[in-house]
Coordinates of N, CA and C in Angstrom, one line a residue:
M1 N 91.9 112.7 97.8 CA 92.9 111.5 98.1 C 92.3 110.5 99.1
I2 N 92.5 109.3 98.8 CA 92.1 108.2 99.8 C 93.1 107.8 100.6
E3 N 92.8 107.9 102.1 CA 93.8 107.5 103.0 C 93.5 106.2 103.5
I4 N 94.5 105.3 103.7 CA 94.3 103.9 104.2 C 94.6 103.9 105.7
P5 N 93.6 103.5 106.5 CA 93.9 103.5 108.0 C 95.1 102.5 108.3
V6 N 95.9 102.9 109.3 CA 96.9 102.1 109.8 C 96.4 100.8 110.3
G7 N 97.0 99.7 110.1 CA 96.8 98.4 110.6 C 95.6 97.7 109.9
L8 N 95.1 98.3 108.8 CA 94.1 97.7 107.9 C 94.7 96.4 107.3
P9 N 93.8 95.2 107.3 CA 94.3 94.1 106.5 C 94.5 94.5 105.0
A10 N 95.5 94.0 104.5 CA 95.8 94.3 103.1 C 94.6 94.0 102.1
D11 N 93.9 93.1 102.3 CA 92.7 92.7 101.5 C 91.8 94.0 101.5
L12 N 91.7 94.8 102.5 CA 90.7 95.7 102.5 C 91.2 97.1 102.1
A13 N 92.5 97.3 101.6 CA 93.0 98.5 101.1 C 92.1 99.1 99.9
P14 N 91.7 98.3 98.9 CA 90.9 98.9 97.9 C 89.5 99.3 98.3
L15 N 89.1 98.9 99.4 CA 87.7 99.3 99.9 C 87.7 100.2 101.1
S16 N 88.9 100.6 101.4 CA 89.2 101.4 102.7 C 88.4 102.8 102.6
W17 N 88.1 103.3 101.5 CA 87.5 104.6 101.4 C 86.0 104.6 101.8
L18 N 85.5 103.2 102.0 CA 84.1 103.1 102.4 C 84.0 103.2 103.9
I19 N 85.0 102.8 104.6 CA 84.8 102.6 106.1 C 84.4 103.9 106.7
G20 N 83.4 103.7 107.6 CA 82.8 104.8 108.3 C 81.3 104.8 108.4
V21 N 80.7 105.8 109.0 CA 79.2 105.9 108.9 C 78.8 107.0 108.0
W22 N 77.8 106.8 107.1 CA 77.5 107.8 106.1 C 75.9 108.0 106.3
E23 N 75.5 109.2 106.2 CA 74.1 109.6 106.4 C 73.8 110.7 105.3
G24 N 72.6 110.6 104.8 CA 72.0 111.6 104.0 C 70.7 111.2 103.5
T25 N 70.3 111.7 102.4 CA 69.0 111.5 101.8 C 69.1 111.1 100.4
G26 N 67.9 110.4 99.9 CA 67.9 110.0 98.5 C 66.4 110.1 98.0
V27 N 66.3 109.6 96.8 CA 64.9 109.5 96.1 C 64.6 108.2 95.6
I28 N 63.3 107.7 95.7 CA 62.9 106.7 95.2 C 61.9 107.0 94.0
D29 N 62.0 106.3 92.8 CA 61.1 106.7 91.7 C 61.1 105.4 90.9
Y30 N 59.9 104.7 91.0 CA 59.9 103.3 90.4 C 58.3 103.0 90.1
D31 N 58.0 102.6 88.9 CA 56.7 102.3 88.6 C 56.5 100.8 88.5
A32 N 55.5 100.2 89.1 CA 55.1 98.8 89.1 C 53.7 98.6 89.5
D33 N 53.1 97.6 88.8 CA 51.7 97.1 89.1 C 50.8 98.3 89.1
G34 N 51.0 99.2 88.2 CA 50.1 100.3 88.1 C 50.2 101.4 89.2
H35 N 51.2 101.3 89.9 CA 51.4 102.2 91.0 C 52.7 102.8 90.9
R36 N 53.0 104.1 91.2 CA 54.3 104.9 91.1 C 54.7 105.1 92.5
F37 N 55.9 104.5 92.8 CA 56.5 104.6 94.1 C 57.5 105.7 94.1
A38 N 57.2 106.8 94.7 CA 58.1 107.9 94.7 C 58.2 108.7 95.9
G39 N 59.3 109.3 96.2 CA 59.4 109.9 97.5 C 60.9 110.2 97.9
E40 N 61.1 110.9 99.0 CA 62.5 111.1 99.6 C 62.6 110.2 100.6
F41 N 63.8 109.7 100.9 CA 64.2 108.9 102.1 C 65.5 109.3 102.7
A42 N 65.4 109.1 104.1 CA 66.7 109.2 104.9 C 67.4 107.9 104.8
H43 N 68.7 108.0 104.8 CA 69.4 106.8 104.7 C 70.9 106.8 105.6
R44 N 71.1 105.7 106.4 CA 72.3 105.7 107.2 C 72.9 104.3 106.8
V45 N 74.2 104.3 106.4 CA 75.0 103.2 105.9 C 76.2 103.2 106.7
S46 N 76.6 101.9 107.2 CA 77.9 101.8 108.0 C 78.7 100.7 107.4
F47 N 80.0 101.1 107.2 CA 80.9 100.1 106.8 C 82.1 100.0 108.0
S48 N 82.3 98.7 108.5 CA 83.2 98.6 109.5 C 84.0 97.4 109.3
H49 N 85.1 97.2 110.1 CA 85.9 95.9 110.0 C 86.2 95.5 111.4
D50 N 86.5 94.2 111.6 CA 86.9 93.8 112.8 C 88.2 92.9 112.8
G51 N 89.0 93.3 111.8 CA 90.4 92.7 111.7 C 90.3 91.6 110.6
G52 N 89.1 91.3 110.1 CA 89.2 90.2 109.1 C 89.3 90.7 107.8
S53 N 89.2 89.9 106.7 CA 89.5 90.3 105.3 C 88.3 90.9 104.6
F54 N 87.3 91.3 105.3 CA 85.9 91.8 104.8 C 85.5 93.1 105.5
L55 N 84.6 93.7 105.0 CA 83.9 94.8 105.5 C 82.7 94.4 106.1
N56 N 82.1 94.7 107.3 CA 80.8 94.5 107.6 C 79.9 95.6 107.2
Y57 N 78.8 95.4 106.8 CA 77.8 96.5 106.2 C 76.5 96.5 106.8
S58 N 75.9 97.5 107.1 CA 74.5 97.7 107.5 C 74.1 99.0 107.0
A59 N 72.8 99.0 106.7 CA 72.0 100.1 106.1 C 70.6 100.1 106.5
D60 N 70.2 101.2 106.9 CA 68.8 101.5 107.2 C 68.3 102.6 106.5
A61 N 67.1 102.6 106.1 CA 66.3 103.7 105.3 C 65.0 103.9 105.9
W62 N 64.5 105.3 105.8 CA 63.2 105.7 106.2 C 62.5 106.6 105.2
L63 N 61.5 106.3 104.8 CA 60.6 107.1 103.8 C 60.2 108.3 104.7
I64 N 60.6 109.5 104.2 CA 60.1 110.8 104.7 C 58.7 111.1 104.2
Q65 N 57.8 111.2 105.2 CA 56.5 111.5 104.7 C 56.2 112.9 104.7
E66 N 55.0 113.2 104.2 CA 54.7 114.5 103.9 C 54.6 115.5 105.2
D67 N 54.3 114.8 106.4 CA 54.3 115.6 107.6 C 55.6 115.6 108.4
G68 N 56.7 115.0 107.6 CA 58.0 115.1 108.2 C 58.3 113.8 109.0
T69 N 57.3 113.1 109.4 CA 57.7 111.8 110.1 C 58.4 110.8 109.1
R70 N 58.9 109.8 109.8 CA 59.8 108.8 108.9 C 59.1 107.4 109.1
A71 N 58.8 106.8 108.0 CA 58.3 105.4 108.0 C 59.5 104.3 107.6
P72 N 59.8 103.3 108.3 CA 60.9 102.6 108.1 C 60.7 101.8 106.8
L73 N 61.7 101.8 106.0 CA 61.9 100.8 104.9 C 62.7 99.7 105.1
V74 N 63.0 98.9 104.2 CA 63.6 97.6 104.4 C 65.2 97.9 104.9
S75 N 65.7 97.3 105.9 CA 67.1 97.4 106.3 C 68.0 96.1 105.6
E76 N 69.2 96.4 105.7 CA 70.0 95.3 105.0 C 71.4 95.2 105.8
I77 N 71.9 94.0 105.9 CA 73.1 93.7 106.3 C 74.0 92.8 105.5
G78 N 75.3 92.9 105.8 CA 76.1 92.1 104.8 C 77.6 92.2 105.1
Y79 N 78.2 91.7 104.0 CA 79.8 91.6 103.9 C 80.2 91.9 102.5
W80 N 81.3 92.8 102.5 CA 81.9 93.2 101.3 C 83.4 92.8 101.3
R81 N 83.9 92.0 100.3 CA 85.2 91.5 100.2 C 85.7 91.5 98.7
L82 N 87.0 91.5 98.8 CA 87.7 91.2 97.3 C 87.4 89.7 97.0
S83 N 87.3 89.6 95.7 CA 87.3 88.2 95.2 C 88.7 87.5 95.1
R84 N 88.7 86.4 95.9 CA 90.0 85.7 95.8 C 89.7 84.2 96.1
P85 N 90.4 83.2 95.6 CA 90.2 81.9 95.9 C 90.5 81.6 97.4
A86 N 89.7 80.8 98.0 CA 89.9 80.4 99.3 C 91.1 79.4 99.4
T87 N 91.9 79.4 100.5 CA 93.0 78.6 100.7 C 92.8 77.8 102.0
D88 N 93.7 76.9 102.3 CA 93.7 76.2 103.4 C 94.0 77.0 104.6
A89 N 94.5 78.2 104.4 CA 94.7 79.2 105.7 C 93.4 80.0 106.0
D90 N 92.4 79.8 105.1 CA 91.0 80.5 105.4 C 90.2 79.5 106.3
A91 N 89.4 80.0 107.1 CA 88.4 79.1 107.9 C 87.2 78.9 106.9
G92 N 86.4 77.9 107.2 CA 85.1 77.6 106.7 C 85.4 76.4 105.7
P93 N 84.2 75.9 105.1 CA 82.9 76.4 105.2 C 82.3 76.1 106.7
G94 N 81.3 76.7 107.0 CA 80.7 76.7 108.3 C 81.7 77.0 109.5
L95 N 81.8 76.2 110.4 CA 82.7 76.7 111.5 C 84.0 75.9 111.5
L96 N 84.4 75.3 110.3 CA 85.5 74.6 110.1 C 86.8 75.7 110.1
P97 N 87.6 75.3 111.1 CA 88.9 76.2 111.2 C 89.8 75.9 110.0
A98 N 90.7 76.9 109.8 CA 91.8 76.8 108.8 C 92.6 75.5 109.1
V99 N 93.0 74.9 108.0 CA 93.9 73.7 108.1 C 95.2 74.1 108.2
T100 N 95.8 75.2 107.8 CA 97.1 75.6 107.9 C 97.1 77.1 108.4
S101 N 98.2 77.6 108.9 CA 98.5 79.0 109.2 C 99.3 79.5 108.0
A102 N 99.1 80.8 107.8 CA 99.9 81.4 106.7 C 100.2 82.8 107.3
A103 N 101.3 83.4 106.6 CA 101.7 84.8 106.9 C 100.5 85.7 106.5
A104 N 100.4 86.9 107.2 CA 99.4 87.9 106.8 C 99.6 88.2 105.4
R105 N 98.5 88.3 104.7 CA 98.5 88.8 103.2 C 99.2 90.2 103.0
T106 N 99.9 90.5 102.1 CA 100.6 91.6 101.8 C 99.9 92.5 100.7
A107 N 100.5 93.7 100.5 CA 99.9 94.6 99.5 C 100.4 93.9 98.1
D108 N 101.4 93.2 98.0 CA 101.7 92.5 96.9 C 100.8 91.4 96.5
D109 N 100.3 90.7 97.6 CA 99.4 89.7 97.4 C 98.0 90.2 96.8
V110 N 97.7 91.3 97.3 CA 96.4 92.1 96.8 C 96.7 92.6 95.5
E111 N 97.8 93.1 95.2 CA 98.1 93.7 93.8 C 98.1 92.6 92.7
A112 N 98.4 91.4 93.1 CA 98.3 90.3 92.2 C 96.9 90.0 91.7
L113 N 95.8 90.5 92.5 CA 94.4 90.4 92.1 C 93.9 91.3 91.2
R114 N 94.6 92.4 90.9 CA 94.3 93.4 90.0 C 93.9 93.0 88.6
T115 N 92.7 93.5 88.1 CA 92.2 93.2 86.8 C 92.9 93.9 85.7
A116 N 92.6 93.4 84.5 CA 93.1 94.1 83.4 C 92.7 95.6 83.2
S117 N 91.5 95.9 83.8 CA 91.0 97.3 83.6 C 91.6 98.1 84.7
G118 N 92.4 97.6 85.6 CA 93.0 98.2 86.8 C 92.4 98.3 88.1
G119 N 91.3 97.6 88.1 CA 90.4 97.4 89.4 C 90.6 96.1 90.1
F120 N 89.7 95.9 91.0 CA 89.7 94.6 91.7 C 88.3 94.0 91.7
E121 N 88.1 92.7 91.5 CA 86.8 92.1 91.5 C 86.4 92.0 93.0
I122 N 85.1 92.2 93.2 CA 84.6 92.1 94.5 C 83.4 91.3 94.7
E123 N 83.1 90.9 95.9 CA 81.8 90.0 96.2 C 81.1 90.7 97.4
V124 N 79.9 90.9 97.2 CA 79.0 91.6 98.3 C 77.8 90.6 98.6
S125 N 77.7 90.2 99.7 CA 76.6 89.4 100.2 C 75.7 90.2 101.1
L126 N 74.3 90.3 100.8 CA 73.5 91.1 101.6 C 72.1 90.3 101.9
V127 N 71.6 90.6 103.1 CA 70.4 90.1 103.5 C 69.5 91.2 104.0
H128 N 68.4 91.3 103.3 CA 67.3 92.3 103.6 C 66.4 91.9 104.8
S129 N 65.8 92.8 105.5 CA 65.1 92.4 106.8 C 63.7 91.7 106.2
D130 N 63.4 91.8 104.9 CA 62.2 91.1 104.4 C 62.5 89.7 104.0
G131 N 63.7 89.2 104.3 CA 64.3 87.9 104.0 C 65.0 87.6 102.6
I132 N 64.9 88.6 101.8 CA 65.6 88.4 100.5 C 67.1 88.4 100.8
S133 N 67.9 87.6 100.0 CA 69.4 87.6 100.1 C 69.8 87.7 98.7
E134 N 70.9 88.6 98.6 CA 71.5 88.9 97.3 C 73.0 88.6 97.3
L135 N 73.6 88.1 96.3 CA 74.9 87.9 96.0 C 75.4 88.9 94.9
Y136 N 76.1 89.8 95.1 CA 76.5 90.8 93.9 C 78.0 90.4 93.7
L137 N 78.3 90.5 92.5 CA 79.7 90.4 91.9 C 79.9 91.6 91.2
G138 N 81.3 92.1 91.1 CA 81.5 93.4 90.4 C 82.9 93.7 90.5
E139 N 83.2 95.0 90.4 CA 84.5 95.6 90.4 C 84.6 96.9 91.2
I140 N 85.8 97.1 91.9 CA 86.0 98.3 92.4 C 87.3 98.9 91.7
R141 N 87.1 100.2 91.3 CA 88.2 100.9 90.5 C 88.4 102.1 91.2
G142 N 89.3 102.3 92.1 CA 89.5 103.6 92.9 C 88.3 103.9 93.7
P143 N 87.8 105.1 93.5 CA 86.6 105.4 94.3 C 85.3 105.1 93.5
R144 N 85.3 104.0 92.8 CA 84.0 103.7 92.1 C 83.7 102.2 92.2
I145 N 82.6 101.8 92.4 CA 82.1 100.3 92.5 C 80.9 100.2 91.7
D146 N 81.0 99.0 90.9 CA 79.9 98.6 90.0 C 79.6 97.2 90.4
I147 N 78.4 96.8 90.8 CA 78.1 95.4 91.2 C 76.9 95.0 90.6
A148 N 76.5 93.8 90.3 CA 75.3 93.3 89.8 C 75.0 91.9 90.4
T149 N 73.8 91.7 90.6 CA 73.4 90.4 91.4 C 73.8 89.2 90.4
D150 N 74.4 88.2 91.1 CA 74.8 86.9 90.6 C 73.7 86.0 90.9
A151 N 73.1 86.2 92.1 CA 72.0 85.4 92.7 C 71.1 86.2 93.6
V152 N 69.8 85.9 93.6 CA 68.8 86.5 94.5 C 67.9 85.3 95.0
V153 N 67.9 85.2 96.4 CA 67.2 84.1 97.0 C 66.0 84.8 97.8
R154 N 64.7 84.3 97.4 CA 63.7 85.0 98.2 C 62.8 83.8 98.9
P155 N 62.3 84.1 100.1 CA 61.5 83.3 100.7 C 60.1 83.2 100.0
A156 N 59.3 82.2 100.3 CA 58.1 81.9 99.6 C 57.1 83.0 99.7
G157 N 57.1 83.8 100.8 CA 56.1 84.8 100.9 C 56.7 86.3 100.5
A158 N 57.9 86.3 100.0 CA 58.4 87.7 99.5 C 57.9 88.2 98.4
K159 N 57.9 89.4 98.1 CA 57.5 90.2 96.8 C 58.4 89.7 95.8
N160 N 58.0 89.8 94.5 CA 58.7 89.3 93.4 C 60.0 90.4 93.3
Y161 N 61.2 89.9 93.3 CA 62.5 90.5 93.2 C 63.4 89.8 92.5
A162 N 63.9 90.0 91.3 CA 64.6 89.1 90.3 C 66.1 89.5 90.3
A163 N 66.5 90.8 90.1 CA 67.9 91.1 89.9 C 68.0 92.7 90.4
A164 N 69.3 93.1 90.5 CA 69.6 94.4 90.7 C 71.0 94.7 90.3
T165 N 71.3 96.0 90.2 CA 72.7 96.7 90.0 C 72.7 97.7 91.0
R166 N 74.1 97.9 91.4 CA 74.3 99.1 92.3 C 75.6 99.7 91.8
M167 N 75.7 101.1 91.9 CA 76.8 101.7 91.6 C 77.1 102.7 92.9
Y168 N 78.3 102.6 93.2 CA 78.7 103.6 94.4 C 79.9 104.5 93.9
G169 N 80.0 105.7 94.4 CA 81.2 106.5 94.1 C 81.4 107.5 95.1
L170 N 82.7 107.7 95.3 CA 83.1 108.9 96.1 C 83.3 110.2 95.3
V171 N 82.5 111.2 95.5 CA 82.5 112.4 94.8 C 82.5 113.5 95.8
E172 N 83.6 114.3 95.8 CA 83.7 115.5 96.7 C 83.4 115.2 98.2
N173 N 83.9 114.0 98.6 CA 84.0 113.5 99.8 C 82.4 113.0 100.4
H174 N 81.6 112.9 99.3 CA 80.2 112.3 99.5 C 80.3 110.9 99.0
L175 N 79.4 110.0 99.5 CA 79.1 108.6 99.0 C 77.9 108.8 98.2
L176 N 77.9 108.7 96.7 CA 76.8 108.7 96.0 C 76.5 107.2 95.6
W177 N 75.3 106.8 95.5 CA 75.0 105.5 95.1 C 73.6 105.5 94.2
A178 N 73.6 104.6 93.3 CA 72.4 104.4 92.6 C 72.0 102.9 92.5
W179 N 70.9 102.5 92.7 CA 70.3 101.2 92.8 C 69.2 100.8 91.8
D180 N 69.5 100.0 90.8 CA 68.5 99.5 89.8 C 68.0 98.2 90.1
I181 N 66.7 97.9 89.9 CA 66.2 96.7 90.3 C 65.3 96.2 89.3
A182 N 65.1 94.9 89.2 CA 64.0 94.2 88.5 C 63.1 93.5 89.5
A183 N 61.9 94.2 89.7 CA 61.1 93.7 90.7 C 59.6 94.0 90.2
L184 N 58.7 93.2 90.9 CA 57.1 93.2 90.8 C 57.0 93.1 89.2
G185 N 57.5 92.2 88.5 CA 57.4 92.0 87.2 C 58.0 92.8 86.1
N186 N 58.7 93.8 86.7 CA 59.4 94.8 85.6 C 60.8 94.3 85.2
E187 N 61.3 94.8 84.1 CA 62.7 94.6 83.9 C 63.5 95.5 84.6
L188 N 64.9 95.2 84.6 CA 65.8 96.0 85.4 C 65.7 97.5 85.0
G189 N 65.5 98.3 86.0 CA 65.5 99.7 85.8 C 65.6 100.6 87.0
A190 N 65.9 101.9 86.8 CA 66.1 102.8 88.0 C 65.2 102.7 89.0
H191 N 65.7 102.8 90.4 CA 64.8 102.6 91.5 C 65.0 103.5 92.5
A192 N 66.3 103.8 93.0 CA 66.7 104.8 94.0 C 68.0 105.3 93.9
S193 N 68.3 106.3 94.4 CA 69.7 107.0 94.5 C 69.7 107.8 95.6
A194 N 71.0 108.0 96.1 CA 71.2 108.9 97.3 C 72.6 109.5 97.3
R195 N 72.7 110.6 98.1 CA 74.0 111.2 98.4 C 74.3 111.3 99.9
L196 N 75.3 110.7 100.4 CA 75.5 110.6 101.8 C 76.9 111.2 102.2
A197 N 76.8 111.9 103.3 CA 78.1 112.3 103.9 C 78.6 111.6 105.1
K198 N 80.0 111.5 105.2 CA 80.5 110.7 106.4 C 80.3 111.5 107.7
V199 N 79.6 110.8 108.6 CA 79.4 111.4 109.9 C 80.2 110.8 111.1
D200 N 81.0 109.7 110.8 CA 81.8 109.1 111.8 C 82.8 108.2 111.0

């Protein structure tokens, strides 16, 4: 059963089961440029909110080496939110304030966003520590999330990275995820997966 924290903005109710800090391990298995990238990694993911209509996201991963030491992998930060049209009551773009004020959004306002399949469309904006930015679009249906990149932006010096999909699910109180990528000249394919437990 998913419990929704008291005082949570209505827009976050479908995403509420993600809130907290999750830790665990996963595996990398990807072939590219004649090299097989494989191994186990430790992963820490945090979903939090500050009263806004979005979740703050951060994730750090470390490759677990044969001697037990950890080598840092790329970190990422970003925002997760329900897809909905911006109104005059929303701030932005940039630092522009809202033009009008509006009553707090309600559960009925959120329910109006439900898709024909019974879920909610979501948007996920991520920035990696290597400079790559991703915009994911997808859907959350109960304790399952499926997202795919709509855009990937890379700095000139970044490695080739063209597209990705991610799947998240809450299974027996664990956060399971799988991440497929199209990178280093490869078509979209399996790359990493992990199982995380809530620690906070």
